[in-house]
Amino acid sequence: MTDTPDLAALATASRAEVARQMQICNACRYCEGLCAVFPAMELRRDHAGGTADYLANLCHNCGACHYDCQYAPPHPFAVNVPAAMADLREESYARFAWPSGPAMLFRRNGAVVAVLVSVAVAAFLFALAGRGEGGAAGDFYAVMPHGAMVAVFLPVFAFALLAIAMGVRRFWRAAGPLPITLGDLRAAMGDAILLRNLSGGGMGCMTAGERPDPWRRRFHHWTFWGFALCFASTASGTVLHYFADWPAPYPWYAPPKILGVPGGLLLTAGAAGLIAQRARRDPALRMASDARMGAAFTWTLLLLGVTGLALYWLRATPVMGPLLAVHLGTVFAFFLTMPYGKFVHGIYRTAALVRHAHEQRQSRVPEAEAPVETPGRAVNPGAGPARP
Ligand code: SF4
Ligand code: SF4
């Protein structure tokens, strides 16, 4: 498990293509108000290497710049920023994955996720078959004891967090060291939570053509907040179990239920909406492999949401045992593939937004340091931001 020697120096065709297109965009600058990519691009002349990875992960694939572009195919410059960025993003997930061995999972992510979910669900169905019969109605721990759940899920979740942290570290180092402040983190979290760069400059995402709409961004919001609430629901159940001596099953007013039910509804509706949008999306905006990875991730989220809600409504019936096995198998496969699938896109994009917040802060010239206009020496009013 060695670290990759020199990620910043690694040249790839996808990086070269992003750098080529950024050279054209940097001369054109027509799209500079659309998202964070173009202001970040304007701060540098060289867009190769780790800079290309950074810009690719700053792009949220809204598609607006593609439909605005006078150099898009059939023009010989063949500029298609969303597709070039999507291609490099997928490659960068594999390149920065830790440990490097499972990085091949990114290439066949759809098939790998489908197989893992099926195997994990089958394993849980087999292991939990017939358990819990005669236990209290709706008691999950009669089917799988709490200690066994912790022993199975905690190691795989801890490993996933470690692998993601190592991958982000590689991504950060490839783009160059940078000191960050709390203000940078605050600004980046605001952009990430509001999905500002998914707004296509305020008009919305392009889905099926040149007419933007707000739904892709909304479905992303629902999915994100649904997932966050479901996670908070599980975490609150753990706290109640260990620190308040209040084990499951919980009544409707307990925190795991208050958080979990709206979380499951949002996650299900958001994931279903994203799947429907993906089917209508212009294929020119992304690579086919990236679309397959995204589809595997979203279908897994949908299965998590649906089985979680079904457990809520059917927990006191005879199907609770098999339903719990399907849900736990899906959660297990989800944890296992988290560092090697589309899940990392949110983490890398947030890291790119932190870097962007830092660069934007640095590029602002403090008033006291601004050039003073003196007789015979005019200040150029059209000058762009100070370059590092
Ligand atoms: S995407 Fe096209 S229109 Fe937009 S800045 Fe680049 S070259 Fe110019
Ligand atoms: S976020 Fe949208 S406008 Fe910005 S580079 Fe990506 S596709 Fe183009």
GROMACS .gro file of N, CA and C in nm, residues 235-327:
model
  279
  235ALA      N    1  -2.706   0.753   1.321
  235ALA     CA    2  -2.615   0.801   1.425
  235ALA      C    3  -2.691   0.827   1.555
  236SER      N    4  -2.813   0.884   1.544
  236SER     CA    5  -2.890   0.914   1.666
  236SER      C    6  -2.932   0.784   1.734
  237GLY      N    7  -2.962   0.680   1.656
  237GLY     CA    8  -2.997   0.550   1.713
  237GLY      C    9  -2.879   0.492   1.791
  238THR      N   10  -2.758   0.510   1.738
  238THR     CA   11  -2.637   0.460   1.806
  238THR      C   12  -2.617   0.534   1.938
  239VAL      N   13  -2.637   0.666   1.934
  239VAL     CA   14  -2.621   0.746   2.057
  239VAL      C   15  -2.722   0.704   2.161
  240LEU      N   16  -2.850   0.687   2.119
  240LEU     CA   17  -2.954   0.647   2.215
  240LEU      C   18  -2.924   0.509   2.273
  241HIS      N   19  -2.874   0.419   2.188
  241HIS     CA   20  -2.846   0.282   2.233
  241HIS      C   21  -2.735   0.280   2.338
  242TYR      N   22  -2.626   0.352   2.310
  242TYR     CA   23  -2.509   0.343   2.398
  242TYR      C   24  -2.510   0.442   2.513
  243PHE      N   25  -2.566   0.559   2.491
  243PHE     CA   26  -2.553   0.664   2.593
  243PHE      C   27  -2.683   0.698   2.666
  244ALA      N   28  -2.798   0.654   2.614
  244ALA     CA   29  -2.924   0.687   2.680
  244ALA      C   30  -2.999   0.561   2.725
  245ASP      N   31  -2.933   0.446   2.704
  245ASP     CA   32  -2.995   0.318   2.743
  245ASP      C   33  -3.136   0.306   2.685
  246TRP      N   34  -3.151   0.346   2.560
  246TRP     CA   35  -3.281   0.343   2.492
  246TRP      C   36  -3.263   0.264   2.361
  247PRO      N   37  -3.278   0.132   2.368
  247PRO     CA   38  -3.257   0.052   2.245
  247PRO      C   39  -3.380   0.054   2.154
  248ALA      N   40  -3.361   0.014   2.028
  248ALA     CA   41  -3.472   0.001   1.933
  248ALA      C   42  -3.561  -0.115   1.976
  249PRO      N   43  -3.686  -0.126   1.933
  249PRO     CA   44  -3.753  -0.036   1.838
  249PRO      C   45  -3.797   0.096   1.901
  250TYR      N   46  -3.801   0.199   1.816
  250TYR     CA   47  -3.834   0.334   1.861
  250TYR      C   48  -3.976   0.374   1.820
  251PRO      N   49  -4.041   0.457   1.904
  251PRO     CA   50  -4.173   0.511   1.863
  251PRO      C   51  -4.155   0.619   1.756
  252TRP      N   52  -4.266   0.664   1.700
  252TRP     CA   53  -4.260   0.757   1.587
  252TRP      C   54  -4.193   0.889   1.622
  253TYR      N   55  -4.198   0.930   1.753
  253TYR     CA   56  -4.144   1.062   1.791
  253TYR      C   57  -3.997   1.057   1.831
  254ALA      N   58  -3.934   0.941   1.828
  254ALA     CA   59  -3.792   0.931   1.863
  254ALA      C   60  -3.706   0.986   1.749
  255PRO      N   61  -3.589   1.042   1.780
  255PRO     CA   62  -3.504   1.102   1.676
  255PRO      C   63  -3.476   1.011   1.556
  256PRO      N   64  -3.449   0.880   1.576
  256PRO     CA   65  -3.422   0.798   1.456
  256PRO      C   66  -3.539   0.797   1.358
  257LYS      N   67  -3.662   0.805   1.412
  257LYS     CA   68  -3.779   0.805   1.322
  257LYS      C   69  -3.803   0.943   1.262
  258ILE      N   70  -3.791   1.045   1.348
  258ILE     CA   71  -3.817   1.183   1.299
  258ILE      C   72  -3.719   1.221   1.188
  259LEU      N   73  -3.595   1.172   1.201
  259LEU     CA   74  -3.495   1.202   1.098
  259LEU      C   75  -3.504   1.103   0.981
  260GLY      N   76  -3.529   0.977   1.013
  260GLY     CA   77  -3.520   0.872   0.913
  260GLY      C   78  -3.633   0.874   0.810
  261VAL      N   79  -3.756   0.902   0.855
  261VAL     CA   80  -3.868   0.895   0.759
  261VAL      C   81  -3.859   1.005   0.652
  262PRO      N   82  -3.845   1.134   0.692
  262PRO     CA   83  -3.826   1.233   0.584
  262PRO      C   84  -3.700   1.209   0.504
  263GLY      N   85  -3.595   1.159   0.571
  263GLY     CA   86  -3.471   1.128   0.498
  263GLY      C   87  -3.493   1.024   0.391
  264GLY      N   88  -3.565   0.917   0.427
  264GLY     CA   89  -3.593   0.811   0.330
  264GLY      C   90  -3.678   0.861   0.214
  265LEU      N   91  -3.778   0.946   0.247
  265LEU     CA   92  -3.865   1.000   0.141
  265LEU      C   93  -3.785   1.089   0.045
  266LEU      N   94  -3.701   1.176   0.102
  266LEU     CA   95  -3.621   1.265   0.016
  266LEU      C   96  -3.521   1.186  -0.068
  267LEU      N   97  -3.456   1.089  -0.005
  267LEU     CA   98  -3.356   1.008  -0.077
  267LEU      C   99  -3.422   0.933  -0.193
  268THR      N  100  -3.537   0.875  -0.166
  268THR     CA  101  -3.607   0.799  -0.271
  268THR      C  102  -3.652   0.890  -0.386
  269ALA      N  103  -3.714   1.002  -0.348
  269ALA     CA  104  -3.764   1.093  -0.453
  269ALA      C  105  -3.647   1.154  -0.532
  270GLY      N  106  -3.540   1.192  -0.462
  270GLY     CA  107  -3.425   1.254  -0.530
  270GLY      C  108  -3.357   1.156  -0.623
  271ALA      N  109  -3.332   1.034  -0.574
  271ALA     CA  110  -3.263   0.935  -0.658
  271ALA      C  111  -3.349   0.898  -0.778
  272ALA      N  112  -3.482   0.881  -0.757
  272ALA     CA  113  -3.570   0.847  -0.869
  272ALA      C  114  -3.571   0.961  -0.972
  273GLY      N  115  -3.571   1.085  -0.923
  273GLY     CA  116  -3.569   1.200  -1.015
  273GLY      C  117  -3.440   1.205  -1.094
  274LEU      N  118  -3.328   1.177  -1.030
  274LEU     CA  119  -3.200   1.180  -1.101
  274LEU      C  120  -3.193   1.069  -1.206
  275ILE      N  121  -3.250   0.953  -1.174
  275ILE     CA  122  -3.250   0.844  -1.272
  275ILE      C  123  -3.333   0.884  -1.394
  276ALA      N  124  -3.448   0.945  -1.369
  276ALA     CA  125  -3.535   0.988  -1.480
  276ALA      C  126  -3.465   1.097  -1.563
  277GLN      N  127  -3.397   1.189  -1.495
  277GLN     CA  128  -3.327   1.297  -1.567
  277GLN      C  129  -3.212   1.240  -1.651
  278ARG      N  130  -3.142   1.142  -1.594
  278ARG     CA  131  -3.027   1.086  -1.667
  278ARG      C  132  -3.071   1.023  -1.798
  279ALA      N  133  -3.188   0.960  -1.797
  279ALA     CA  134  -3.238   0.896  -1.918
  279ALA      C  135  -3.265   0.999  -2.028
  280ARG      N  136  -3.297   1.123  -1.988
  280ARG     CA  137  -3.331   1.227  -2.087
  280ARG      C  138  -3.211   1.312  -2.124
  281ARG      N  139  -3.099   1.296  -2.054
  281ARG     CA  140  -2.988   1.391  -2.067
  281ARG      C  141  -2.917   1.376  -2.202
  282ASP      N  142  -2.876   1.489  -2.255
  282ASP     CA  143  -2.802   1.490  -2.381
  282ASP      C  144  -2.672   1.411  -2.363
  283PRO      N  145  -2.652   1.302  -2.440
  283PRO     CA  146  -2.531   1.220  -2.422
  283PRO      C  147  -2.403   1.297  -2.453
  284ALA      N  148  -2.414   1.411  -2.523
  284ALA     CA  149  -2.293   1.488  -2.555
  284ALA      C  150  -2.230   1.548  -2.430
  285LEU      N  151  -2.305   1.554  -2.319
  285LEU     CA  152  -2.255   1.625  -2.200
  285LEU      C  153  -2.169   1.539  -2.109
  286ARG      N  154  -2.163   1.409  -2.132
  286ARG     CA  155  -2.081   1.326  -2.043
  286ARG      C  156  -2.038   1.198  -2.113
  287MET      N  157  -1.934   1.135  -2.057
  287MET     CA  158  -1.885   1.011  -2.113
  287MET      C  159  -1.979   0.897  -2.071
  288ALA      N  160  -1.987   0.794  -2.158
  288ALA     CA  161  -2.077   0.682  -2.129
  288ALA      C  162  -2.038   0.611  -2.000
  289SER      N  163  -1.905   0.596  -1.976
  289SER     CA  164  -1.861   0.524  -1.855
  289SER      C  165  -1.896   0.602  -1.729
  290ASP      N  166  -1.886   0.735  -1.738
  290ASP     CA  167  -1.921   0.819  -1.624
  290ASP      C  168  -2.071   0.807  -1.596
  291ALA      N  169  -2.151   0.800  -1.703
  291ALA     CA  170  -2.296   0.785  -1.686
  291ALA      C  171  -2.328   0.651  -1.620
  292ARG      N  172  -2.254   0.545  -1.658
  292ARG     CA  173  -2.279   0.412  -1.598
  292ARG      C  174  -2.244   0.413  -1.449
  293MET      N  175  -2.132   0.481  -1.414
  293MET     CA  176  -2.093   0.489  -1.273
  293MET      C  177  -2.198   0.565  -1.193
  294GLY      N  178  -2.245   0.675  -1.251
  294GLY     CA  179  -2.348   0.755  -1.183
  294GLY      C  180  -2.477   0.676  -1.167
  295ALA      N  181  -2.511   0.598  -1.270
  295ALA     CA  182  -2.635   0.519  -1.264
  295ALA      C  183  -2.626   0.414  -1.154
  296ALA      N  184  -2.511   0.346  -1.142
  296ALA     CA  185  -2.495   0.243  -1.038
  296ALA      C  186  -2.510   0.305  -0.899
  297PHE      N  187  -2.451   0.422  -0.883
  297PHE     CA  188  -2.457   0.491  -0.753
  297PHE      C  189  -2.600   0.531  -0.720
  298THR      N  190  -2.669   0.589  -0.819
  298THR     CA  191  -2.805   0.640  -0.792
  298THR      C  192  -2.903   0.526  -0.769
  299TRP      N  193  -2.888   0.415  -0.844
  299TRP     CA  194  -2.977   0.301  -0.822
  299TRP      C  195  -2.955   0.243  -0.682
  300THR      N  196  -2.828   0.242  -0.636
  300THR     CA  197  -2.801   0.191  -0.501
  300THR      C  198  -2.868   0.281  -0.397
  301LEU      N  199  -2.860   0.413  -0.417
  301LEU     CA  200  -2.924   0.505  -0.323
  301LEU      C  201  -3.076   0.484  -0.323
  302LEU      N  202  -3.131   0.463  -0.442
  302LEU     CA  203  -3.276   0.440  -0.451
  302LEU      C  204  -3.315   0.314  -0.375
  303LEU      N  205  -3.235   0.208  -0.391
  303LEU     CA  206  -3.264   0.082  -0.321
  303LEU      C  207  -3.254   0.102  -0.169
  304LEU      N  208  -3.156   0.183  -0.126
  304LEU     CA  209  -3.143   0.212   0.017
  304LEU      C  210  -3.268   0.284   0.069
  305GLY      N  211  -3.312   0.384  -0.007
  305GLY     CA  212  -3.429   0.462   0.035
  305GLY      C  213  -3.555   0.378   0.039
  306VAL      N  214  -3.578   0.299  -0.068
  306VAL     CA  215  -3.701   0.220  -0.078
  306VAL      C  216  -3.705   0.112   0.031
  307THR      N  217  -3.593   0.040   0.051
  307THR     CA  218  -3.594  -0.067   0.151
  307THR      C  219  -3.603  -0.009   0.293
  308GLY      N  220  -3.543   0.108   0.315
  308GLY     CA  221  -3.552   0.172   0.446
  308GLY      C  222  -3.696   0.212   0.477
  309LEU      N  223  -3.765   0.269   0.379
  309LEU     CA  224  -3.905   0.308   0.401
  309LEU      C  225  -3.994   0.186   0.417
  310ALA      N  226  -3.967   0.083   0.337
  310ALA     CA  227  -4.048  -0.039   0.346
  310ALA      C  228  -4.034  -0.101   0.486
  311LEU      N  229  -3.913  -0.094   0.541
  311LEU     CA  230  -3.892  -0.146   0.676
  311LEU      C  231  -3.973  -0.068   0.779
  312TYR      N  232  -3.984   0.062   0.756
  312TYR     CA  233  -4.060   0.147   0.850
  312TYR      C  234  -4.207   0.104   0.852
  313TRP      N  235  -4.263   0.079   0.733
  313TRP     CA  236  -4.406   0.048   0.727
  313TRP      C  237  -4.438  -0.100   0.749
  314LEU      N  238  -4.342  -0.187   0.720
  314LEU     CA  239  -4.372  -0.331   0.726
  314LEU      C  240  -4.296  -0.403   0.837
  315ARG      N  241  -4.239  -0.327   0.930
  315ARG     CA  242  -4.153  -0.390   1.031
  315ARG      C  243  -4.230  -0.487   1.122
  316ALA      N  244  -4.360  -0.467   1.137
  316ALA     CA  245  -4.437  -0.555   1.226
  316ALA      C  246  -4.502  -0.670   1.149
  317THR      N  247  -4.458  -0.697   1.026
  317THR     CA  248  -4.517  -0.805   0.945
  317THR      C  249  -4.413  -0.916   0.924
  318PRO      N  250  -4.455  -1.030   0.870
  318PRO     CA  251  -4.360  -1.142   0.850
  318PRO      C  252  -4.251  -1.113   0.747
  319VAL      N  253  -4.267  -1.008   0.664
  319VAL     CA  254  -4.163  -0.981   0.562
  319VAL      C  255  -4.047  -0.900   0.620
  320MET      N  256  -4.058  -0.861   0.747
  320MET     CA  257  -3.954  -0.776   0.804
  320MET      C  258  -3.814  -0.840   0.794
  321GLY      N  259  -3.803  -0.970   0.824
  321GLY     CA  260  -3.673  -1.037   0.822
  321GLY      C  261  -3.606  -1.029   0.686
  322PRO      N  262  -3.672  -1.080   0.578
  322PRO     CA  263  -3.610  -1.072   0.445
  322PRO      C  264  -3.583  -0.928   0.401
  323LEU      N  265  -3.676  -0.836   0.438
  323LEU     CA  266  -3.659  -0.695   0.401
  323LEU      C  267  -3.535  -0.636   0.469
  324LEU      N  268  -3.516  -0.672   0.597
  324LEU     CA  269  -3.399  -0.623   0.669
  324LEU      C  270  -3.271  -0.677   0.604
  325ALA      N  271  -3.275  -0.803   0.562
  325ALA     CA  272  -3.156  -0.862   0.497
  325ALA      C  273  -3.123  -0.788   0.367
  326VAL      N  274  -3.225  -0.754   0.288
  326VAL     CA  275  -3.201  -0.681   0.163
  326VAL      C  276  -3.143  -0.542   0.194
  327HIS      N  277  -3.201  -0.476   0.294
  327HIS     CA  278  -3.154  -0.342   0.330
  327HIS      C  279  -3.010  -0.347   0.380
   0.00000   0.00000   0.00000
